[in-house]
mmCIF file of C-alpha atoms in Angstrom:
data_model
loop_
_atom_site.group_PDB
_atom_site.id
_atom_site.type_symbol
_atom_site.label_atom_id
_atom_site.label_comp_id
_atom_site.label_asym_id
_atom_site.label_seq_id
_atom_site.Cartn_x
_atom_site.Cartn_y
_atom_site.Cartn_z
ATOM 1 C CA MET O 266 102.175 73.027 116.875
ATOM 2 C CA THR O 267 101.452 76.201 118.830
ATOM 3 C CA THR O 268 103.104 77.545 121.945
ATOM 4 C CA THR O 269 101.825 76.815 125.442
ATOM 5 C CA ARG O 270 103.877 79.563 127.081
ATOM 6 C CA GLU O 271 101.874 81.969 129.210
ATOM 7 C CA ASN O 272 103.653 85.005 127.762
ATOM 8 C CA GLY O 273 103.645 83.620 124.235
ATOM 9 C CA SER O 274 106.590 83.019 121.937
ATOM 10 C CA LEU O 275 108.490 84.858 119.232
ATOM 11 C CA TYR O 276 110.834 83.187 116.760
ATOM 12 C CA ASN O 277 113.141 84.943 114.306
ATOM 13 C CA LYS O 278 115.175 83.526 111.446
ATOM 14 C CA ILE O 279 116.786 84.738 108.236
ATOM 15 C CA GLU O 280 116.508 82.722 105.026
ATOM 16 C CA ASN O 281 117.859 83.948 101.684
ATOM 17 C CA GLY O 282 117.750 87.566 102.780
ATOM 18 C CA ILE O 283 114.228 87.238 104.181
ATOM 19 C CA GLY O 284 113.742 87.923 107.887
ATOM 20 C CA ILE O 285 110.887 85.829 109.271
ATOM 21 C CA ILE O 286 109.198 86.906 112.513
ATOM 22 C CA GLU O 287 106.676 84.432 113.916
ATOM 23 C CA PHE O 288 104.652 85.126 117.053
ATOM 24 C CA GLY O 289 102.355 82.846 118.976
ATOM 25 C CA HIS O 290 100.206 82.650 122.095
ATOM 26 C CA PRO O 291 97.898 79.899 123.402
ATOM 27 C CA ALA O 292 94.987 82.387 123.490
ATOM 28 C CA SER O 293 94.473 82.619 119.715
ATOM 29 C CA ASN O 294 97.816 84.363 119.176
ATOM 30 C CA SER O 295 96.876 87.333 121.324
ATOM 31 C CA PHE O 296 99.490 89.734 122.689
ATOM 32 C CA PRO O 297 100.402 90.254 126.335
ATOM 33 C CA GLY O 298 102.528 93.357 126.823
ATOM 34 C CA VAL O 299 105.815 91.464 127.059
ATOM 35 C CA LEU O 300 105.213 89.817 123.680
ATOM 36 C CA LEU O 301 104.464 93.170 122.049
ATOM 37 C CA GLU O 302 107.761 94.464 123.431
ATOM 38 C CA ARG O 303 109.586 91.486 121.938
ATOM 39 C CA LEU O 304 107.922 92.025 118.570
ATOM 40 C CA GLU O 305 108.847 95.710 118.559
ATOM 41 C CA LYS O 306 112.459 94.819 119.357
ATOM 42 C CA ALA O 307 112.613 92.140 116.647
ATOM 43 C CA ILE O 308 111.324 94.543 113.989
ATOM 44 C CA CYS O 309 113.868 97.182 115.010
ATOM 45 C CA GLU O 310 116.715 94.647 114.920
ATOM 46 C CA TYR O 311 115.810 93.447 111.438
ATOM 47 C CA SER O 312 115.435 97.057 110.301
ATOM 48 C CA ASP O 313 119.155 97.596 110.973
ATOM 49 C CA ASN O 314 120.351 94.152 109.858
ATOM 50 C CA SER O 315 122.010 94.368 106.436
ATOM 51 C CA ASP O 316 121.458 90.628 105.911
ATOM 52 C CA VAL O 317 117.687 91.206 105.907
ATOM 53 C CA LYS O 318 116.193 92.555 102.683
ATOM 54 C CA VAL O 319 112.489 91.906 103.385
ATOM 55 C CA ILE O 320 110.499 90.864 106.476
ATOM 56 C CA ILE O 321 107.654 88.343 106.731
ATOM 57 C CA LEU O 322 105.327 88.754 109.715
ATOM 58 C CA LYS O 323 103.374 85.608 110.555
ATOM 59 C CA SER O 324 101.761 83.780 113.476
ATOM 60 C CA GLU O 325 101.656 80.210 114.689
ATOM 61 C CA GLY O 326 99.110 77.568 113.835
ATOM 62 C CA GLU O 327 96.432 77.255 111.191
ATOM 63 C CA LYS O 328 93.560 79.078 112.890
ATOM 64 C CA ALA O 329 93.592 82.656 114.227
ATOM 65 C CA PHE O 330 96.207 85.085 112.956
ATOM 66 C CA CYS O 331 95.834 87.352 115.981
ATOM 67 C CA ALA O 332 93.205 87.957 118.667
ATOM 68 C CA GLY O 333 94.579 91.393 119.534
ATOM 69 C CA ALA O 334 95.825 92.465 122.950
ATOM 70 C CA SER O 335 95.649 90.211 125.993
ATOM 71 C CA PHE O 336 92.137 90.250 127.413
ATOM 72 C CA ASP O 337 93.418 89.210 130.841
ATOM 73 C CA GLU O 338 95.724 92.225 130.962
ATOM 74 C CA LEU O 339 92.930 94.508 129.782
ATOM 75 C CA MET O 340 90.685 93.378 132.640
ATOM 76 C CA ALA O 341 93.531 93.956 135.118
ATOM 77 C CA VAL O 342 93.882 97.671 134.278
ATOM 78 C CA GLU O 343 93.045 99.772 137.348
ATOM 79 C CA THR O 344 94.543 103.218 136.675
ATOM 80 C CA MET O 345 94.767 105.626 133.742
ATOM 81 C CA GLN O 346 98.544 105.173 133.619
ATOM 82 C CA GLN O 347 98.190 101.399 133.483
ATOM 83 C CA GLY O 348 95.627 101.850 130.729
ATOM 84 C CA LYS O 349 97.918 104.081 128.696
ATOM 85 C CA VAL O 350 100.801 101.624 129.077
ATOM 86 C CA PHE O 351 98.546 98.732 128.058
ATOM 87 C CA PHE O 352 97.334 100.423 124.864
ATOM 88 C CA SER O 353 100.753 101.879 124.021
ATOM 89 C CA GLY O 354 102.049 98.351 123.357
ATOM 90 C CA PHE O 355 100.456 98.252 119.932
ATOM 91 C CA ALA O 356 101.360 101.913 119.364
ATOM 92 C CA ASN O 357 105.034 101.052 119.804
ATOM 93 C CA VAL O 358 104.811 98.108 117.410
ATOM 94 C CA LEU O 359 102.975 100.118 114.739
ATOM 95 C CA ASN O 360 105.587 102.854 114.944
ATOM 96 C CA ALA O 361 108.360 100.259 114.702
ATOM 97 C CA MET O 362 106.721 98.862 111.554
ATOM 98 C CA ARG O 363 106.314 102.375 110.144
ATOM 99 C CA ASN O 364 109.946 103.298 110.827
ATOM 100 C CA CYS O 365 111.365 99.942 109.755
ATOM 101 C CA LYS O 366 113.821 100.288 106.862
ATOM 102 C CA LYS O 367 112.594 97.022 105.346
ATOM 103 C CA LEU O 368 109.305 96.255 103.637
ATOM 104 C CA ILE O 369 107.069 94.017 105.766
ATOM 105 C CA VAL O 370 104.889 91.342 104.174
ATOM 106 C CA GLY O 371 102.048 89.954 106.287
ATOM 107 C CA ARG O 372 101.021 86.287 106.095
ATOM 108 C CA ILE O 373 97.438 86.154 107.363
ATOM 109 C CA GLN O 374 96.182 82.582 107.699
ATOM 110 C CA GLY O 375 93.087 83.081 109.859
ATOM 111 C CA LYS O 376 90.703 85.362 111.739
ATOM 112 C CA THR O 377 91.941 88.601 113.249
ATOM 113 C CA VAL O 378 90.435 90.865 115.904
ATOM 114 C CA GLY O 379 91.253 94.308 117.283
ATOM 115 C CA GLY O 380 94.929 95.169 117.482
ATOM 116 C CA GLY O 381 95.758 92.351 115.097
ATOM 117 C CA VAL O 382 93.895 94.221 112.343
ATOM 118 C CA GLY O 383 96.203 97.140 113.070
ATOM 119 C CA LEU O 384 99.224 94.895 112.550
ATOM 120 C CA ILE O 385 97.887 93.796 109.178
ATOM 121 C CA ALA O 386 97.257 97.407 108.170
ATOM 122 C CA ALA O 387 100.814 98.365 109.120
ATOM 123 C CA CYS O 388 102.267 95.708 106.847
ATOM 124 C CA ASP O 389 103.421 97.090 103.526
ATOM 125 C CA TYR O 390 101.818 94.155 101.710
ATOM 126 C CA ALA O 391 99.530 91.465 103.080
ATOM 127 C CA MET O 392 98.297 88.164 101.679
ATOM 128 C CA ALA O 393 95.617 86.031 103.290
ATOM 129 C CA THR O 394 93.492 82.920 103.068
ATOM 130 C CA GLU O 395 89.720 82.856 102.661
ATOM 131 C CA ALA O 396 89.515 82.126 106.398
ATOM 132 C CA ALA O 397 91.126 85.464 107.291
ATOM 133 C CA SER O 398 88.022 87.399 108.357
ATOM 134 C CA ILE O 399 88.466 90.527 110.461
ATOM 135 C CA LYS O 400 86.547 92.315 113.207
ATOM 136 C CA LEU O 401 86.940 95.406 115.381
ATOM 137 C CA SER O 402 84.849 94.730 118.481
ATOM 138 C CA GLU O 403 86.145 97.534 120.714
ATOM 139 C CA LEU O 404 82.984 99.655 120.718
ATOM 140 C CA SER O 405 81.029 96.707 122.110
ATOM 141 C CA ILE O 406 82.961 96.975 125.381
ATOM 142 C CA GLY O 407 82.924 100.753 125.590
ATOM 143 C CA ILE O 408 86.307 101.627 124.125
ATOM 144 C CA GLY O 409 87.438 102.121 120.520
ATOM 145 C CA PRO O 410 90.269 101.104 118.177
ATOM 146 C CA PHE O 411 91.893 104.504 118.582
ATOM 147 C CA VAL O 412 95.535 103.386 118.561
ATOM 148 C CA ILE O 413 95.220 101.295 115.419
ATOM 149 C CA ALA O 414 92.706 103.581 113.654
ATOM 150 C CA PRO O 415 95.353 105.671 111.817
ATOM 151 C CA ALA O 416 96.936 102.524 110.374
ATOM 152 C CA ILE O 417 93.593 101.106 109.257
ATOM 153 C CA GLU O 418 92.394 104.420 107.836
ATOM 154 C CA ARG O 419 95.626 104.712 105.856
ATOM 155 C CA LYS O 420 94.876 101.381 104.177
ATOM 156 C CA ILE O 421 91.092 101.285 103.743
ATOM 157 C CA GLY O 422 90.025 104.926 104.127
ATOM 158 C CA VAL O 423 87.680 106.654 106.550
ATOM 159 C CA ALA O 424 84.591 104.965 105.122
ATOM 160 C CA GLY O 425 86.118 101.503 105.494
ATOM 161 C CA LEU O 426 87.281 102.282 109.018
ATOM 162 C CA GLY O 427 83.809 103.494 109.933
ATOM 163 C CA GLU O 428 82.104 100.428 108.480
ATOM 164 C CA LEU O 429 84.478 98.076 110.252
ATOM 165 C CA THR O 430 84.399 99.919 113.582
ATOM 166 C CA LEU O 431 80.693 100.665 113.890
ATOM 167 C CA ALA O 432 79.673 97.096 112.993
ATOM 168 C CA ALA O 433 81.439 95.976 116.149
ATOM 169 C CA HIS O 434 79.777 92.544 116.309
ATOM 170 C CA GLU O 435 80.180 91.749 112.629
ATOM 171 C CA TRP O 436 82.910 89.731 110.941
ATOM 172 C CA LYS O 437 84.073 91.105 107.584
ATOM 173 C CA THR O 438 85.244 88.484 105.096
ATOM 174 C CA ALA O 439 88.726 88.232 103.628
ATOM 175 C CA TYR O 440 87.286 89.309 100.278
ATOM 176 C CA TRP O 441 85.750 92.406 101.888
ATOM 177 C CA ALA O 442 89.203 93.204 103.272
ATOM 178 C CA LYS O 443 90.771 92.672 99.854
ATOM 179 C CA ASP O 444 88.234 94.910 98.145
ATOM 180 C CA LYS O 445 89.021 97.634 100.678
ATOM 181 C CA GLY O 446 92.792 97.300 100.146
ATOM 182 C CA LEU O 447 93.798 95.635 103.401
ATOM 183 C CA TYR O 448 94.811 92.420 101.632
ATOM 184 C CA ALA O 449 96.608 92.395 98.288
ATOM 185 C CA ARG O 450 95.637 88.803 97.479
ATOM 186 C CA VAL O 451 93.425 86.076 98.964
ATOM 187 C CA PHE O 452 94.020 82.329 98.541
ATOM 188 C CA GLU O 453 91.842 79.280 99.072
ATOM 189 C CA ASN O 454 94.203 77.622 101.554
ATOM 190 C CA ILE O 455 97.406 78.022 103.556
ATOM 191 C CA GLU O 456 99.452 75.910 101.155
ATOM 192 C CA ASP O 457 98.725 78.245 98.247
ATOM 193 C CA LEU O 458 99.303 81.268 100.476
ATOM 194 C CA ASP O 459 102.722 80.033 101.561
ATOM 195 C CA LYS O 460 103.796 79.229 98.004
ATOM 196 C CA GLU O 461 102.997 82.751 96.854
ATOM 197 C CA ILE O 462 104.536 84.362 99.952
ATOM 198 C CA THR O 463 107.797 82.559 99.177
ATOM 199 C CA ILE O 464 107.804 83.546 95.509
ATOM 200 C CA PHE O 465 106.845 87.149 96.242
ATOM 201 C CA THR O 466 109.343 87.780 99.049
ATOM 202 C CA GLU O 467 112.217 86.129 97.167
ATOM 203 C CA LYS O 468 111.554 88.469 94.260
ATOM 204 C CA LEU O 469 111.453 91.484 96.572
ATOM 205 C CA ALA O 470 114.693 90.403 98.250
ATOM 206 C CA SER O 471 116.413 90.366 94.841
ATOM 207 C CA TYR O 472 115.650 94.035 94.145
ATOM 208 C CA ASN O 473 117.919 97.003 94.858
ATOM 209 C CA PRO O 474 117.855 97.516 98.684
ATOM 210 C CA GLN O 475 118.089 101.295 98.298
ATOM 211 C CA ALA O 476 115.129 101.314 95.916
ATOM 212 C CA LEU O 477 113.113 99.249 98.412
ATOM 213 C CA LEU O 478 113.988 101.695 101.201
ATOM 214 C CA GLU O 479 112.963 104.691 99.113
ATOM 215 C CA MET O 480 109.703 102.938 98.211
ATOM 216 C CA LYS O 481 109.047 102.307 101.902
ATOM 217 C CA ARG O 482 109.491 106.012 102.570
ATOM 218 C CA VAL O 483 107.070 106.914 99.783
ATOM 219 C CA LEU O 484 104.439 104.502 101.087
ATOM 220 C CA TRP O 485 104.602 105.989 104.586
ATOM 221 C CA LYS O 486 104.855 109.658 103.624
ATOM 222 C CA GLY O 487 102.616 111.819 105.789
ATOM 223 C CA THR O 488 102.707 109.597 108.878
ATOM 224 C CA GLU O 489 105.564 111.380 110.628
ATOM 225 C CA ASN O 490 103.231 112.574 113.393
ATOM 226 C CA TRP O 491 102.262 109.035 114.430
ATOM 227 C CA THR O 492 104.830 109.001 117.226
ATOM 228 C CA THR O 493 102.702 111.597 119.010
ATOM 229 C CA ILE O 494 99.233 110.689 117.741
ATOM 230 C CA LEU O 495 99.320 106.996 118.606
ATOM 231 C CA MET O 496 100.404 107.727 122.165
ATOM 232 C CA GLU O 497 97.681 110.357 122.547
ATOM 233 C CA ASN O 498 95.160 107.799 121.326
ATOM 234 C CA ALA O 499 96.537 105.236 123.781
ATOM 235 C CA ALA O 500 95.768 107.705 126.575
ATOM 236 C CA ILE O 501 92.174 108.065 125.321
ATOM 237 C CA SER O 502 91.697 104.305 125.422
ATOM 238 C CA GLY O 503 93.405 104.131 128.788
ATOM 239 C CA GLU O 504 90.840 106.522 130.215
ATOM 240 C CA LEU O 505 87.839 104.873 128.590
ATOM 241 C CA VAL O 506 88.736 101.429 129.901
ATOM 242 C CA LEU O 507 88.108 102.738 133.412
ATOM 243 C CA SER O 508 84.589 103.958 132.607
ATOM 244 C CA ASP O 509 81.615 102.343 134.320
ATOM 245 C CA PHE O 510 80.314 101.149 130.960
ATOM 246 C CA THR O 511 83.530 99.311 130.134
ATOM 247 C CA ARG O 512 84.033 97.915 133.637
ATOM 248 C CA ASN O 513 80.489 96.508 133.544
ATOM 249 C CA ALA O 514 81.022 95.091 130.061
ATOM 250 C CA LEU O 515 84.295 93.464 131.060
ATOM 251 C CA SER O 516 82.791 92.019 134.242
ATOM 252 C CA LYS O 517 80.582 89.791 132.104
ATOM 253 C CA PHE O 518 83.688 88.045 130.790
ATOM 254 C CA LYS O 519 85.191 87.304 134.203
ATOM 255 C CA LYS O 520 85.075 83.669 135.250
#
């Protein structure tokens, strides 16, 4: 079952030291601003919760993992400030994931677009199914994946980011993503994915919490300037979304 709530849903639970965060939205698990705020808050709460050793980030259903930011909210942007606020939603979540004291394991069961690819890249470890293709389509509507670009570049390099971004209409397979380093492992189906997620996270949760924290710090070394950079990039996107090119491109999607 998937949520029918207009603003989406977010469920948290702790099992055997593993904090599970599950988000959902009727529009292919996309993110309106309020849901991004809830996700950011949930990550921060688990970061400081001593009962949580490891975090699993997952989404509802068996189809799309995440369709990125809310398209309806994107089309409603009318000022540069509104644009910056809109794009800063993912910036805040990525920074929360970066600063989180717990390792985050992504469970990617299906296709992912735009900001959702940034979420995957900000996970410390991600496993997926063969159905988990990815796409960055931002250039096709006159903007770019500027907010999430640092996270993606960190995982798959400049060349991978360029290939993914410039082929804006092209889906990249789960095995492409694995070869580039975005996914650690790819499974044939969700059942196999979930079995391995459980085994892997239970092992992680049994390790020395201080060692896990120090490893998290090592993995994210050199990203201390993201607090500033991601917000600056949100402002770039916020300006571009008001361009004639983008307004014309978006108008084609209006009902």
